[in-house]
mmCIF file of C-alpha atoms in Angstrom:
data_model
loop_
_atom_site.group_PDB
_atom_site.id
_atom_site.type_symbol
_atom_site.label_atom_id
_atom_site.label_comp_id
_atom_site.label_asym_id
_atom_site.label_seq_id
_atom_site.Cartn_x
_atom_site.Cartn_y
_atom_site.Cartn_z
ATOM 1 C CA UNK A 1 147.179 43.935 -215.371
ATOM 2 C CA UNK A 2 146.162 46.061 -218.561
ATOM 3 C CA UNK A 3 143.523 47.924 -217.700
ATOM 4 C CA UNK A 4 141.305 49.659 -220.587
ATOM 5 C CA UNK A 5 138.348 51.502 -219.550
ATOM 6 C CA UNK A 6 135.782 53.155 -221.097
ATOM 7 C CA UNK A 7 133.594 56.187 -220.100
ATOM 8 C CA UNK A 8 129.986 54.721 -219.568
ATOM 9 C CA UNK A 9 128.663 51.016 -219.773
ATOM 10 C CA UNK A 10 125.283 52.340 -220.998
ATOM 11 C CA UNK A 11 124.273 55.832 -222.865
ATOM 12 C CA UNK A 12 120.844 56.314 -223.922
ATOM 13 C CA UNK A 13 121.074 59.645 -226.776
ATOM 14 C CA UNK A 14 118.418 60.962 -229.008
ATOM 15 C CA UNK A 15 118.713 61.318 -233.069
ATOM 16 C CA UNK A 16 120.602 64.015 -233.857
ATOM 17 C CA UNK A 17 122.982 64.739 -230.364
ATOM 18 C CA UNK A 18 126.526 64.769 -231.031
ATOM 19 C CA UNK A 19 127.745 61.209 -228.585
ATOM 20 C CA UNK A 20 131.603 61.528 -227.196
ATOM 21 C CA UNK A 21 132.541 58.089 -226.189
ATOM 22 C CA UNK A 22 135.719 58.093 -223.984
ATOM 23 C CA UNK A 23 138.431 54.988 -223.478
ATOM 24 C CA UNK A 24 141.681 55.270 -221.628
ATOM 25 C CA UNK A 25 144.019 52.967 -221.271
ATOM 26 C CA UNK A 26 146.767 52.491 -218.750
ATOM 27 C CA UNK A 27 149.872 50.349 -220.602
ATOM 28 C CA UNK A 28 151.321 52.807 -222.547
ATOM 29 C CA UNK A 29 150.024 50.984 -226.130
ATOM 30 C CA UNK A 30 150.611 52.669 -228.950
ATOM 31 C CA UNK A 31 147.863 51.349 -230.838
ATOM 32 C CA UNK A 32 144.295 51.847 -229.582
ATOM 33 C CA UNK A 33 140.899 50.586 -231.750
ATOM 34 C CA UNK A 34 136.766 51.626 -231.844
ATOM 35 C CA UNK A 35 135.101 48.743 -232.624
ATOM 36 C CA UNK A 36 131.226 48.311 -232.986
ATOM 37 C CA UNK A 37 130.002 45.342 -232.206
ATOM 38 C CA UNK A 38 126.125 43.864 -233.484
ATOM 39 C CA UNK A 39 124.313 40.521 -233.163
ATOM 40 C CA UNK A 40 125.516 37.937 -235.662
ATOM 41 C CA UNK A 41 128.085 40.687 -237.542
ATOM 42 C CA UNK A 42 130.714 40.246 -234.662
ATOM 43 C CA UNK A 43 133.050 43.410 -234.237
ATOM 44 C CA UNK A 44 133.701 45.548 -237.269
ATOM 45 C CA UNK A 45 137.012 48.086 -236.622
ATOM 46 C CA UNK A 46 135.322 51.840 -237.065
ATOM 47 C CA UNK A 47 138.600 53.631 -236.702
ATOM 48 C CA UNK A 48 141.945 53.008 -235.103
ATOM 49 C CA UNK A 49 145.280 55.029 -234.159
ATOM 50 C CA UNK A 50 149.094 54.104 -233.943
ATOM 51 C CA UNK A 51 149.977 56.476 -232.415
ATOM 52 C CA UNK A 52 148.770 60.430 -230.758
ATOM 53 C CA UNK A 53 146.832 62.350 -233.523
ATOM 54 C CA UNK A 54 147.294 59.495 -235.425
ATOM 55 C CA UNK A 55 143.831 57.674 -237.293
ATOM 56 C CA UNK A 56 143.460 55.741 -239.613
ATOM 57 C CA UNK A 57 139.534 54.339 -241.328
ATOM 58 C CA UNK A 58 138.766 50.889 -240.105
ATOM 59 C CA UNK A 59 135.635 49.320 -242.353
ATOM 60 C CA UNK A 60 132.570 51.406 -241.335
ATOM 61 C CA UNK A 61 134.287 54.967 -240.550
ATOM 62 C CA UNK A 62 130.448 56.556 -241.925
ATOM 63 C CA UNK A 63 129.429 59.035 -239.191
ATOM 64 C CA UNK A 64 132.337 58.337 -237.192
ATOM 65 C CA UNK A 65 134.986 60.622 -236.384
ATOM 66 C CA UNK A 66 138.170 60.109 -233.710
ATOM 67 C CA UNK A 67 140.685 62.272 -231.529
ATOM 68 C CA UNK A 68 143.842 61.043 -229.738
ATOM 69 C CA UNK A 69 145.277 63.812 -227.935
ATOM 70 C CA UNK A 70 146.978 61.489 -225.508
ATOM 71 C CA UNK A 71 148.640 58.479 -226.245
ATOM 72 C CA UNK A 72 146.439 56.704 -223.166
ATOM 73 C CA UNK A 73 142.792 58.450 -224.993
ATOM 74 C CA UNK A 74 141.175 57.294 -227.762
ATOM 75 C CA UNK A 75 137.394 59.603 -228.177
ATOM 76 C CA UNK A 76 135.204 58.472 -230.650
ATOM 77 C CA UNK A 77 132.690 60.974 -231.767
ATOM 78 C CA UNK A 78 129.105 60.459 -232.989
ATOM 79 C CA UNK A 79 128.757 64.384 -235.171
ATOM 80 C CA UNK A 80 125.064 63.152 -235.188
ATOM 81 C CA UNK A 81 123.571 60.352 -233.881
ATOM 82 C CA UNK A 82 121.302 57.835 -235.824
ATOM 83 C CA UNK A 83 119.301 55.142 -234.819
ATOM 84 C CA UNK A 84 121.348 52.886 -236.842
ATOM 85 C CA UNK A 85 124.238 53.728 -234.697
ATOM 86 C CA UNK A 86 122.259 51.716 -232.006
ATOM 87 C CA UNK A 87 124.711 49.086 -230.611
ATOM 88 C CA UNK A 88 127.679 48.417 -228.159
ATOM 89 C CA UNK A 89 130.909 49.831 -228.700
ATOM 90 C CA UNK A 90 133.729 48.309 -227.691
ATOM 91 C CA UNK A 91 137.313 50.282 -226.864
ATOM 92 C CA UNK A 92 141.011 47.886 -227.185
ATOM 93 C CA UNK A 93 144.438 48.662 -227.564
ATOM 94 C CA UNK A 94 147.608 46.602 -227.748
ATOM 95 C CA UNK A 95 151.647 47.074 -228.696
ATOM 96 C CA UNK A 96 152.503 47.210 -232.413
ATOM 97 C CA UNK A 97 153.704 43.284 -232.660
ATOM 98 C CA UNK A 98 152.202 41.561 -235.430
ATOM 99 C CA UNK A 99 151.341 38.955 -232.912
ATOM 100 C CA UNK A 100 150.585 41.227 -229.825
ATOM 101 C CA UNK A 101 146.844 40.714 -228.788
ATOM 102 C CA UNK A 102 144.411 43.497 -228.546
ATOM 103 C CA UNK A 103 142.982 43.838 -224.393
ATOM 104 C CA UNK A 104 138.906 45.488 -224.646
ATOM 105 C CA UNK A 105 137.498 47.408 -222.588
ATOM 106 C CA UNK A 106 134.002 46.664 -221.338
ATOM 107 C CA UNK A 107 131.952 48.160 -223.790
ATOM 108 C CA UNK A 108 129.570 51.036 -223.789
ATOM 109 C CA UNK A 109 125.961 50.155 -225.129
ATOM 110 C CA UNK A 110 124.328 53.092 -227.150
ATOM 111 C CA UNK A 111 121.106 53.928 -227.779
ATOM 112 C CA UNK A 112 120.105 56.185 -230.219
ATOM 113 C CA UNK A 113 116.135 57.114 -229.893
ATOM 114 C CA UNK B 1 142.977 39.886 -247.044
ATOM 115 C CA UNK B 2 142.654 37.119 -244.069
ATOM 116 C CA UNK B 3 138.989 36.255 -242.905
ATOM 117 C CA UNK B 4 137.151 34.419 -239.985
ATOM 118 C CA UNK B 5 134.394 31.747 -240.286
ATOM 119 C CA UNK B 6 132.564 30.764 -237.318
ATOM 120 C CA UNK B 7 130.452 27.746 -237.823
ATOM 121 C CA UNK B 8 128.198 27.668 -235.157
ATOM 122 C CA UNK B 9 126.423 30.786 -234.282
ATOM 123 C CA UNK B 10 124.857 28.877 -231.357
ATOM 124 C CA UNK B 11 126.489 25.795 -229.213
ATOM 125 C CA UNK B 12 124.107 24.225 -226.411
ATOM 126 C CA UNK B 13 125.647 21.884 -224.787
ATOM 127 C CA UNK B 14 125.118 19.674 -220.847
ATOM 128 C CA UNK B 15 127.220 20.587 -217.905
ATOM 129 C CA UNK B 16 130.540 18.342 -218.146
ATOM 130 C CA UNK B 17 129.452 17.146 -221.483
ATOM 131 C CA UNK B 18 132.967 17.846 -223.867
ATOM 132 C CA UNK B 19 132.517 20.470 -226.566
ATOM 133 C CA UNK B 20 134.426 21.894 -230.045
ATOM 134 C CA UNK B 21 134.098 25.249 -231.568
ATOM 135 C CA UNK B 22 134.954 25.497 -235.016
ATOM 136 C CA UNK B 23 136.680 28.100 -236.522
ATOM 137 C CA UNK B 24 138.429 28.228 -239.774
ATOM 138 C CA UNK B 25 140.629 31.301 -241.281
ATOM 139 C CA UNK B 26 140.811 32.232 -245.293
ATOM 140 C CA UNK B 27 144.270 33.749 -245.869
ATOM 141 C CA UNK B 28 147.363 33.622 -248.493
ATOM 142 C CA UNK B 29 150.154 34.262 -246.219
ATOM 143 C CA UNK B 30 150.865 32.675 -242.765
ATOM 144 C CA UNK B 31 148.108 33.803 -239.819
ATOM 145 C CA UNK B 32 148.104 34.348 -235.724
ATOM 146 C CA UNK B 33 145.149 33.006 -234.768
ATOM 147 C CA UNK B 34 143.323 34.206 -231.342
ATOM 148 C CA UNK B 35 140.408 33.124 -228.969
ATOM 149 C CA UNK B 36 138.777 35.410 -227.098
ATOM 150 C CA UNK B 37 135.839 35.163 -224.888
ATOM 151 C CA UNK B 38 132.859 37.685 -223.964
ATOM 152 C CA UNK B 39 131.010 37.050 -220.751
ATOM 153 C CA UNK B 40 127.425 38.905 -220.822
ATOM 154 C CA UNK B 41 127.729 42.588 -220.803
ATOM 155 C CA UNK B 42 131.415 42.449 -220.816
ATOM 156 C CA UNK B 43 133.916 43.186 -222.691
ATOM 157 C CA UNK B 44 136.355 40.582 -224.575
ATOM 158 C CA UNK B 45 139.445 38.375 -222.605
ATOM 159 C CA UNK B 46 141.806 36.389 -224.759
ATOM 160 C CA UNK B 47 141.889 32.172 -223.816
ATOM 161 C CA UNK B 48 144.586 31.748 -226.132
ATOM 162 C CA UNK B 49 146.685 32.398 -228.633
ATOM 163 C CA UNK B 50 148.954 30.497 -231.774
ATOM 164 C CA UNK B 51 151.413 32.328 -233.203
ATOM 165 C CA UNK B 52 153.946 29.314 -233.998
ATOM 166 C CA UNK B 53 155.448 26.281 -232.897
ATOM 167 C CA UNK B 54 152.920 23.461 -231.250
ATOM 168 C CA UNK B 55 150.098 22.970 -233.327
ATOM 169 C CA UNK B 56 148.114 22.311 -229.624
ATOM 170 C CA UNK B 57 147.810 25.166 -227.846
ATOM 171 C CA UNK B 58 146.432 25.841 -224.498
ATOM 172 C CA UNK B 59 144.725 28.646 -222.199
ATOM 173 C CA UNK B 60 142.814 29.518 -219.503
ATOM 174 C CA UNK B 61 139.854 27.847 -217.878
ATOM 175 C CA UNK B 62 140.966 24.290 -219.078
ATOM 176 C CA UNK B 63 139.788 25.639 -223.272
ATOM 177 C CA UNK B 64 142.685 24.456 -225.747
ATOM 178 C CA UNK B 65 142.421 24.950 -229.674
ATOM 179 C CA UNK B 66 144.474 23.052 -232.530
ATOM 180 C CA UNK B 67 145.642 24.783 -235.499
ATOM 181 C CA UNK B 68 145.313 22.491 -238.625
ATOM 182 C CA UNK B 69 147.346 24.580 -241.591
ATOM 183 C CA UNK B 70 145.927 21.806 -244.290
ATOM 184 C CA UNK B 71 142.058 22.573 -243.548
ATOM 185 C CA UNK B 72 142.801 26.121 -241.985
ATOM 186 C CA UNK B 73 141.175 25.379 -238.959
ATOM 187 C CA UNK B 74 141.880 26.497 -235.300
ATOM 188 C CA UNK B 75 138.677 24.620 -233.110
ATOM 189 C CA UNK B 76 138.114 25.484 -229.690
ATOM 190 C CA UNK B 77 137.357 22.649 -227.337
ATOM 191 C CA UNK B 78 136.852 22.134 -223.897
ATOM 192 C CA UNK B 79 136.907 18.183 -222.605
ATOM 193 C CA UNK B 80 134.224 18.872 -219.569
ATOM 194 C CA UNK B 81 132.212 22.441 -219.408
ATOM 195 C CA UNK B 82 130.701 23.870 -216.114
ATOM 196 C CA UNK B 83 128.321 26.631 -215.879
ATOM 197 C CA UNK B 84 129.868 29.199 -216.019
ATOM 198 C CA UNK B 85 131.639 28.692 -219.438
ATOM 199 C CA UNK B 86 128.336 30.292 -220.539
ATOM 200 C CA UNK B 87 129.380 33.338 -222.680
ATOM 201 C CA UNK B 88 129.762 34.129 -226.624
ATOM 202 C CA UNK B 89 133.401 33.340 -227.682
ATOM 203 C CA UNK B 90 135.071 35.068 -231.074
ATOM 204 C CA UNK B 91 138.282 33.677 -233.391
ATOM 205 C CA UNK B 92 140.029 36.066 -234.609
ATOM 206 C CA UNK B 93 143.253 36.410 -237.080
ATOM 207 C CA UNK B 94 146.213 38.740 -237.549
ATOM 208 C CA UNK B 95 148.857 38.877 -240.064
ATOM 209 C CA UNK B 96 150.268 42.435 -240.045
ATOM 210 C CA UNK B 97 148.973 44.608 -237.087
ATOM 211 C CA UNK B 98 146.730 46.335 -236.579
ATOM 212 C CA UNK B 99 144.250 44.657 -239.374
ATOM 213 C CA UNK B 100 142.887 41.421 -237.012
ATOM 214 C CA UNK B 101 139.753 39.957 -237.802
ATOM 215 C CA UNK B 102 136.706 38.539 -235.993
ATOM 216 C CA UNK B 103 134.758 35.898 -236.890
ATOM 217 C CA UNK B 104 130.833 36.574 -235.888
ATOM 218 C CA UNK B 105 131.095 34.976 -232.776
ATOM 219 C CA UNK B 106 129.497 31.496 -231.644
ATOM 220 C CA UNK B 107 127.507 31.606 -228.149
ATOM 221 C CA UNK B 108 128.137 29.095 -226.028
ATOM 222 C CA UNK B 109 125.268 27.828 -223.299
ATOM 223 C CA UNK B 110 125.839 25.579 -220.926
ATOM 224 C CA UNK B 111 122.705 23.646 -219.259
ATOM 225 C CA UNK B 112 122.393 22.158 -216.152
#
């Protein structure tokens, strides 16, 4: 079974810390995806990679930044948390198919106080 | 670029009582269309997927969805629910990867 995890199911950070969220992944995908998801917006892509030290800007990239040293680690970086950054964060990957589905992770809820 | 519409942010429906989904897709050039379903403080597991072929396609749990190219649908039903079926479920579209899109979601609750 694919297996994507992610670092911590719940992080609780005050305005202004720098936030490392961590996802691995163990089926050797190539692509890899930070999504952020919020009640009644569904999941909006922040960044993604195809491949390592690869990135490319999904739809909100603001305050976001990413690293993919490893081709099984995807980071995504808060440089300064907000309060509107408040919300779960969800990790995925898949194969490069045009019809290959994307396997999540099981989310990390932030808090930003 | 492709989009989702979810019509129902909310679906409350009896235990064994049938229920549909809607979901219907905006896009110029020919679409994979996913469901995928979130149980609470989870993260998302695909029921199903069309990518060609049989306009009826089925997953797991018993949930099948129909695409319908002329009114660019793909609904989500179930003929008999159970408890546990509780949990918010997403449609989502590709057409090139990685750009797939989610609708907002639609929560499902199922009552005893």
């Amino acid at each position: 079974d694919v297996k994507v995890t992610q670092s911590s199911r719940y992080l609780v950070k005050r305005t202004g810390e720098k936030v490392f969220l961590e996802c691995v992944q163990d089926m050797d995908h190539e692509n890899m995806f930070w999504y952020r998801q919020d009640p009644g917006l569904g999941l909006r892509l922040i960044y993604f990679s195809y491949d390592v030290k690869m990135k490319e800007k999904g739809d909100i990239p603001e305050g976001y930044s990413v690293s993919r040293e490893k081709k099984e680690r995807f980071s995504l970086i808060l440089e300064s948390a907000s309060t509107n950054q408040t919300s779960m964060y969800l990790c995925a990957s898949s194969w490069t198919g045009d019809a290959d589905e994307q396997f999540f992770g099981p989310g990390t809820r932030l808090t930003v106080l | 670029a492709q989009s989702v519409t979810q019509l129902d942010s909310q679906v409350p429906v009896f235990e064994e009582a049938p229920v549909e989904l809607r979901c219907n897709y905006s896009s110029s050039v020919s679409v994979y269309l996913f469901w995928y379903v979130q149980y609470p403080n989870q993260g998302l597991q695909l029921l199903l997927k069309y990518l060609s072929g049989s306009t009826l396609v089925k997953g797991i749990n018993g949930f099948e969805a129909e695409f319908n190219k002329s009114q660019t649908s793909f609904h989500l039903r179930k003929p008999s629910v159970h408890i546990s079926d509780t949990a918010e479920y997403f449609c989502a579209v590709s057409v090139v990867q990685p750009d797939m899109r989610f609708g907002a979601g639609t929560r499902l609750t199922v009552k005893p």
